[in-house]
C-alpha atoms as a PDB file:
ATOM      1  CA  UNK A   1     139.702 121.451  37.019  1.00  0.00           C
ATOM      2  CA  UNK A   2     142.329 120.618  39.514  1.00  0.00           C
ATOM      3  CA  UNK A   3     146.475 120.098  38.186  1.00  0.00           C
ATOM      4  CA  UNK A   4     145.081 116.241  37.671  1.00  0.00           C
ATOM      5  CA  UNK A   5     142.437 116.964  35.450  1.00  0.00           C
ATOM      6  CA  UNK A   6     139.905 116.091  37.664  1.00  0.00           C
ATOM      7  CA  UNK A   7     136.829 117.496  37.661  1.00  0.00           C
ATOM      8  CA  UNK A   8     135.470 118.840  41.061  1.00  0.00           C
ATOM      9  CA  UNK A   9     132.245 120.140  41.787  1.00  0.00           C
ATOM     10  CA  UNK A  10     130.014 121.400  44.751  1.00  0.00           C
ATOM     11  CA  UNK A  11     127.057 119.605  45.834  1.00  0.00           C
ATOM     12  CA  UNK A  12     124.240 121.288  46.836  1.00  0.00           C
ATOM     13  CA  UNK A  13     124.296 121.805  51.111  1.00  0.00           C
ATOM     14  CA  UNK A  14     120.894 122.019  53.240  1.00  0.00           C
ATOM     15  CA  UNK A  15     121.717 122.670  56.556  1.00  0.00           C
ATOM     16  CA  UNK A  16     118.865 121.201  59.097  1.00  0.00           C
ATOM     17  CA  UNK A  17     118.757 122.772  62.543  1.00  0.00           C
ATOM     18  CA  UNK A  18     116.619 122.896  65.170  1.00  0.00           C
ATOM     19  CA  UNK A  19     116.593 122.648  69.370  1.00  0.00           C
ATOM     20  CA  UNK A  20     117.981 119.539  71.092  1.00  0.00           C
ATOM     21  CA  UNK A  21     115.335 116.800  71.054  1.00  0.00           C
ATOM     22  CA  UNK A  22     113.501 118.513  67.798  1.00  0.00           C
ATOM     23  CA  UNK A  23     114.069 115.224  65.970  1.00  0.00           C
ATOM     24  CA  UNK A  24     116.711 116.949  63.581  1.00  0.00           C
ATOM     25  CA  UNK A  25     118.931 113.506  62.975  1.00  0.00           C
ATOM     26  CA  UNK A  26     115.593 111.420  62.906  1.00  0.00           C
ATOM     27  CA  UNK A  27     114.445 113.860  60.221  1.00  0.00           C
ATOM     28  CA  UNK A  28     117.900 113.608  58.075  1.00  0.00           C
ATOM     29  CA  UNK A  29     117.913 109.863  58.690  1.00  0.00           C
ATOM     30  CA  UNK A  30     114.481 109.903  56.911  1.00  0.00           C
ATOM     31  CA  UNK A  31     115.933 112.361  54.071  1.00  0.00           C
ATOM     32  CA  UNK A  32     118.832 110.004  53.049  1.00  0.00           C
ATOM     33  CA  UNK A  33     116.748 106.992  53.174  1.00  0.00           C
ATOM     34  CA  UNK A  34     114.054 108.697  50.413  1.00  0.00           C
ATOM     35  CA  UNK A  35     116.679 110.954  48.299  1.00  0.00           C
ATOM     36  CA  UNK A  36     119.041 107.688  48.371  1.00  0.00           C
ATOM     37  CA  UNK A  37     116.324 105.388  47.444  1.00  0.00           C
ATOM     38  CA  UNK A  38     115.776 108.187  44.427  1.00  0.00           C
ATOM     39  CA  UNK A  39     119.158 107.238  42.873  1.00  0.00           C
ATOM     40  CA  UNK A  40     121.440 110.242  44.758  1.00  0.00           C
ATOM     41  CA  UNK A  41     124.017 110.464  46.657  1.00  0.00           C
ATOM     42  CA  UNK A  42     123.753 111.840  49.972  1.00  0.00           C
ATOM     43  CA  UNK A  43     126.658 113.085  52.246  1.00  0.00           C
ATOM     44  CA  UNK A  44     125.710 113.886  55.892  1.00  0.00           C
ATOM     45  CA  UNK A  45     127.735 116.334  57.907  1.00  0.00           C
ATOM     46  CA  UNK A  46     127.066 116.629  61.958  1.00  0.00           C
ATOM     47  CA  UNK A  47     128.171 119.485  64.245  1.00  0.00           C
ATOM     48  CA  UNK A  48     129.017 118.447  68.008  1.00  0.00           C
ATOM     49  CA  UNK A  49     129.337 120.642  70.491  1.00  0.00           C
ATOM     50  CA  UNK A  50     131.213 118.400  72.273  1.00  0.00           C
ATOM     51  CA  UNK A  51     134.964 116.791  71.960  1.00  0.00           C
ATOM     52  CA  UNK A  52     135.256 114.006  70.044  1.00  0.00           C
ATOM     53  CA  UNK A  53     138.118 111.722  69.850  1.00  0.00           C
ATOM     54  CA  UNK A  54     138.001 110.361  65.871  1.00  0.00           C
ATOM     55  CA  UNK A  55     141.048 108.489  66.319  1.00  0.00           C
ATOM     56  CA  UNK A  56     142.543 106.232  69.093  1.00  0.00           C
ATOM     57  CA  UNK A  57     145.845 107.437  70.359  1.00  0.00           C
ATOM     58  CA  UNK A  58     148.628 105.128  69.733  1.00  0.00           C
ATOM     59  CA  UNK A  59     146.604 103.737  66.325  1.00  0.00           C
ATOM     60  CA  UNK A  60     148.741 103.915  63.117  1.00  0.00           C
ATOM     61  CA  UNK A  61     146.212 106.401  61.568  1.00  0.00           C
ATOM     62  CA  UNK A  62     146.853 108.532  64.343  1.00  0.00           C
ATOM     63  CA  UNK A  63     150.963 108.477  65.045  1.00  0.00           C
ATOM     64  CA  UNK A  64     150.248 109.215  60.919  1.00  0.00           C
ATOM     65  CA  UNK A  65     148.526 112.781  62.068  1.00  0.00           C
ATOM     66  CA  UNK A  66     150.811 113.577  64.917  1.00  0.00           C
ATOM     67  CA  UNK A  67     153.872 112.515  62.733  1.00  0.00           C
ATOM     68  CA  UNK A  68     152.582 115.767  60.649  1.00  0.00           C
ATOM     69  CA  UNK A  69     150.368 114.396  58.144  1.00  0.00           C
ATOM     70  CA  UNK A  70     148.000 116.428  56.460  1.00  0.00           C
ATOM     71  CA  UNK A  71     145.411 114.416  56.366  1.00  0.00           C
ATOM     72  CA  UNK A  72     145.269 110.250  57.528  1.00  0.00           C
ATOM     73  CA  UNK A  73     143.142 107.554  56.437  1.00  0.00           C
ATOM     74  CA  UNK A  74     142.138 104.780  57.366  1.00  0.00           C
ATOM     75  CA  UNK A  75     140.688 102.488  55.284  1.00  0.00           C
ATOM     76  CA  UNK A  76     138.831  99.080  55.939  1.00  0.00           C
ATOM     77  CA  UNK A  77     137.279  96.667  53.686  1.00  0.00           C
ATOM     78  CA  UNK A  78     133.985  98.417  54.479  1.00  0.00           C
ATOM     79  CA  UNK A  79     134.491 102.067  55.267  1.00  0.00           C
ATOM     80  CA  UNK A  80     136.870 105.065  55.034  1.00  0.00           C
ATOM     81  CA  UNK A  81     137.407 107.069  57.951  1.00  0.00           C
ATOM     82  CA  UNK A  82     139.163 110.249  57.539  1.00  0.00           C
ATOM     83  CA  UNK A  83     141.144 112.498  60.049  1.00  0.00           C
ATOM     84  CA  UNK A  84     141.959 116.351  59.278  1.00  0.00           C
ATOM     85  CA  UNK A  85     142.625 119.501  61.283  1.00  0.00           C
ATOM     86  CA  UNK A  86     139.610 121.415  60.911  1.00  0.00           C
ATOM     87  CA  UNK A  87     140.988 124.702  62.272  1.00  0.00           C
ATOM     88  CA  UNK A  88     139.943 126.642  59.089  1.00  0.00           C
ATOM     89  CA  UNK A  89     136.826 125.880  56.804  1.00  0.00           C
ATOM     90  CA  UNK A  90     134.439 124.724  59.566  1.00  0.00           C
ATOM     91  CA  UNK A  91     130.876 125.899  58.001  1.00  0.00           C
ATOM     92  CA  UNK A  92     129.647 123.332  55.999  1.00  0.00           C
ATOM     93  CA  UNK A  93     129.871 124.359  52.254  1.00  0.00           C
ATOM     94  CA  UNK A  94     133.158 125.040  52.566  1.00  0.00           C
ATOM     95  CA  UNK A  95     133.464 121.144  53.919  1.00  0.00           C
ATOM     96  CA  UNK A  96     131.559 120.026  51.080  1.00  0.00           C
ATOM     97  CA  UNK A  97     133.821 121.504  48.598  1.00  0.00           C
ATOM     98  CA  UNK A  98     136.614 120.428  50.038  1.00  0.00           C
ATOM     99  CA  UNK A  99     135.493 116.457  50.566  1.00  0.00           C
ATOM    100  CA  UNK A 100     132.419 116.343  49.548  1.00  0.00           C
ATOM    101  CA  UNK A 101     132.425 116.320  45.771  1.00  0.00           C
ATOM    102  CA  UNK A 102     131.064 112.717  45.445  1.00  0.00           C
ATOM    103  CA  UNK A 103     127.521 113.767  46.891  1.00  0.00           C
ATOM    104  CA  UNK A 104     124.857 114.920  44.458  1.00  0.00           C
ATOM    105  CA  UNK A 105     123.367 116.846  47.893  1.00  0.00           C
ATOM    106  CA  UNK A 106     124.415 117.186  51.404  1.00  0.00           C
ATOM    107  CA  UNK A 107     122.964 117.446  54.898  1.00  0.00           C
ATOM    108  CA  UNK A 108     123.871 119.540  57.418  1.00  0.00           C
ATOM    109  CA  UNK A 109     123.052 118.674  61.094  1.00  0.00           C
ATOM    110  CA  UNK A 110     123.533 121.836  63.533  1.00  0.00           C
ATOM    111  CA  UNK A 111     125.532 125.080  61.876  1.00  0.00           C
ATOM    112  CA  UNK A 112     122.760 127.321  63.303  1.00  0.00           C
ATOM    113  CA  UNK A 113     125.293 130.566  62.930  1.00  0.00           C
ATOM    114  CA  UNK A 114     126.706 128.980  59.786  1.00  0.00           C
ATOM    115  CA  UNK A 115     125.976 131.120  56.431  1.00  0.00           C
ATOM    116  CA  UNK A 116     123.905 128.501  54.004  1.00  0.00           C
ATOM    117  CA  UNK A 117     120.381 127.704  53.664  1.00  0.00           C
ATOM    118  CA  UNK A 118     118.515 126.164  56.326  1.00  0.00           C
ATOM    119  CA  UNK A 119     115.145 124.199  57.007  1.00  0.00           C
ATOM    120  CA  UNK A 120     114.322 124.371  60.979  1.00  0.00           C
ATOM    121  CA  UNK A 121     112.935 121.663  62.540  1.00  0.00           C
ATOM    122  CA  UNK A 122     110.414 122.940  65.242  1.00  0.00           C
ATOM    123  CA  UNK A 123     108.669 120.927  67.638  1.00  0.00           C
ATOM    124  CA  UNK A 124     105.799 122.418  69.981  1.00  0.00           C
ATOM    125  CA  UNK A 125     107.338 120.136  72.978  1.00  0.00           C
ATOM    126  CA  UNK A 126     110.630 121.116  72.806  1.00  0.00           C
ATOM    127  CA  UNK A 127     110.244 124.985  71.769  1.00  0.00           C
ATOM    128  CA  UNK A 128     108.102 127.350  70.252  1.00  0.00           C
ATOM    129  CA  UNK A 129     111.052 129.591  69.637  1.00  0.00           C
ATOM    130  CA  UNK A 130     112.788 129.074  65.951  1.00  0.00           C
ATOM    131  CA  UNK A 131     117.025 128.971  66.506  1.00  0.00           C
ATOM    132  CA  UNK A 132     117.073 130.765  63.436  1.00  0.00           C
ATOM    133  CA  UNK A 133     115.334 133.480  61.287  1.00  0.00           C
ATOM    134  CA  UNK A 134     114.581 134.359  57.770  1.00  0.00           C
ATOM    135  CA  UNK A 135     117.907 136.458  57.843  1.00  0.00           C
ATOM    136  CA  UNK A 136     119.964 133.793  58.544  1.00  0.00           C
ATOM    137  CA  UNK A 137     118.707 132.014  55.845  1.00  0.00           C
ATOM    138  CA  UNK A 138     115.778 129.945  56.591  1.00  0.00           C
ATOM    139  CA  UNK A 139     113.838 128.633  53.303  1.00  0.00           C
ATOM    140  CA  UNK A 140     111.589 126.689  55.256  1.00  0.00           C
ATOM    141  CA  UNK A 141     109.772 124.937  58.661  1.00  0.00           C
ATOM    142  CA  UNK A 142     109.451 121.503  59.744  1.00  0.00           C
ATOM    143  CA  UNK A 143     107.066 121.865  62.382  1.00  0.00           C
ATOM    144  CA  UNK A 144     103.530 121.227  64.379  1.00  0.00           C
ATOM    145  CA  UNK A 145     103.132 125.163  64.790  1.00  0.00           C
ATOM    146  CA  UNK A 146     101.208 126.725  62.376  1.00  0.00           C
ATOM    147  CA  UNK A 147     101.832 130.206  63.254  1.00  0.00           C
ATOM    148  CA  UNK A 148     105.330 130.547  63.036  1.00  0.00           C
ATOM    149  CA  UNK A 149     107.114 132.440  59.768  1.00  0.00           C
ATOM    150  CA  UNK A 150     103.665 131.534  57.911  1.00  0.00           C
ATOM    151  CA  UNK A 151     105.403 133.440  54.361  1.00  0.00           C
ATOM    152  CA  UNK A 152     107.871 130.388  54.735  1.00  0.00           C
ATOM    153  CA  UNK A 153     106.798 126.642  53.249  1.00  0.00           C
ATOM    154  CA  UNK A 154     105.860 124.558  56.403  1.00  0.00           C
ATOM    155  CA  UNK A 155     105.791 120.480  56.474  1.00  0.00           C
ATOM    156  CA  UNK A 156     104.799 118.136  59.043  1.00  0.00           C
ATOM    157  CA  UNK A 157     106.926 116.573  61.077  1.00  0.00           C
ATOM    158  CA  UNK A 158     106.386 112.937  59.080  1.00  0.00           C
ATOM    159  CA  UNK A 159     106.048 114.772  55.369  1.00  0.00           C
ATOM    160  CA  UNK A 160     109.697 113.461  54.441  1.00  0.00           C
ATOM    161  CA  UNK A 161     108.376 113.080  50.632  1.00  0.00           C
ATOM    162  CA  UNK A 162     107.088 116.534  50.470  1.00  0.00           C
ATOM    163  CA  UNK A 163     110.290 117.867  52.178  1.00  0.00           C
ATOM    164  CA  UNK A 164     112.877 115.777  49.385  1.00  0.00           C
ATOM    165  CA  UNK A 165     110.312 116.986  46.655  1.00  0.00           C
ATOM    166  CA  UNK A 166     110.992 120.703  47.966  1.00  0.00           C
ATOM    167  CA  UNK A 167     114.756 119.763  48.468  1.00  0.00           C
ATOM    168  CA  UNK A 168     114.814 118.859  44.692  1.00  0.00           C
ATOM    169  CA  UNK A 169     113.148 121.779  43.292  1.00  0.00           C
ATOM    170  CA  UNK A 170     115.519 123.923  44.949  1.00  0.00           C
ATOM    171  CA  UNK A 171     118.308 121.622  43.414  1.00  0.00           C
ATOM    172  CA  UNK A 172     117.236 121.514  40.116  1.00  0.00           C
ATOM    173  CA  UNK A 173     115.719 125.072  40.040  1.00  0.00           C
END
């Protein structure tokens, strides 16, 4: 419990990687349609490699941030949008705790080097070469090759249902 009396808690984080073009966002786009559609609530966190501008300069949300805010929202009559330094607690559980604590589960896309567990999504046209390895975590394969860590669970590419069902055993225990 937080000063406030609130309670805060820490949903469980899957991280989902895989090669560019491996269908990783098709995949979690799938996920959060069946695990939302079973009652939860899904958050979605996405790693770019590339810069991103999340707020337009000259925008009152953003003079907010460059004024020194901590933190600046913006809020709509449909959405939220929030903008936050992110020069410490980058690797997604530790985002999860921090704003996350809404979400019964959360998905990951990317954080190949980030600690967590992680379910690779491996398709023969794009590489036959997992990103990651048991090691770093790896509880299970997406995938159209058979022969790859075969001591891990594999699911086809399309079994969403039989990925959430494996997604809420781990979950529940």
């Amino acid at each position: 419990m937080d000063n406030l009396g609130k309670r805060f808690f820490m949903p469980n984080v899957f991280i989902v990687v895989g090669h560019s073009g491996s269908g990783k966002t098709t995949l979690i786009e799938k996920l959060v349609r069946e695990l939302s559609g079973r009652g939860l609530r899904v958050a979605v966190i996405k790693h770019a490699h590339h810069k991103v501008v999340l707020d337009t300069p000259g925008k009152d949300s953003f003079r907010y941030k460059e004024a020194g805010a901590a933190m600046s929202i913006l809020l709509t009559r449909d959405a939220l949008q929030l903008v936050v330094d992110a020069t410490e607690q980058r690797e997604p559980e530790q985002i999860a705790q921090r704003f996350l604590g809404e979400a019964d589960l959360v998905l990951a896309e990317g954080f190949s080097h980030a600690a967590g567990v992680k379910i690779e999504v491996l398709r023969r046209a794009c590489s036959s070469v997992p990103r990651c390895s048991i090691g770093d975590g790896l509880i299970a394969i997406v995938t159209d090759i058979e022969e790859v860590y075969p001591e891990l669970p594999h699911f086809a590419l399309e079994d969403v249902k039989g990925i959430v069902e494996f997604i809420l055993q781990r979950v529940t225990g």
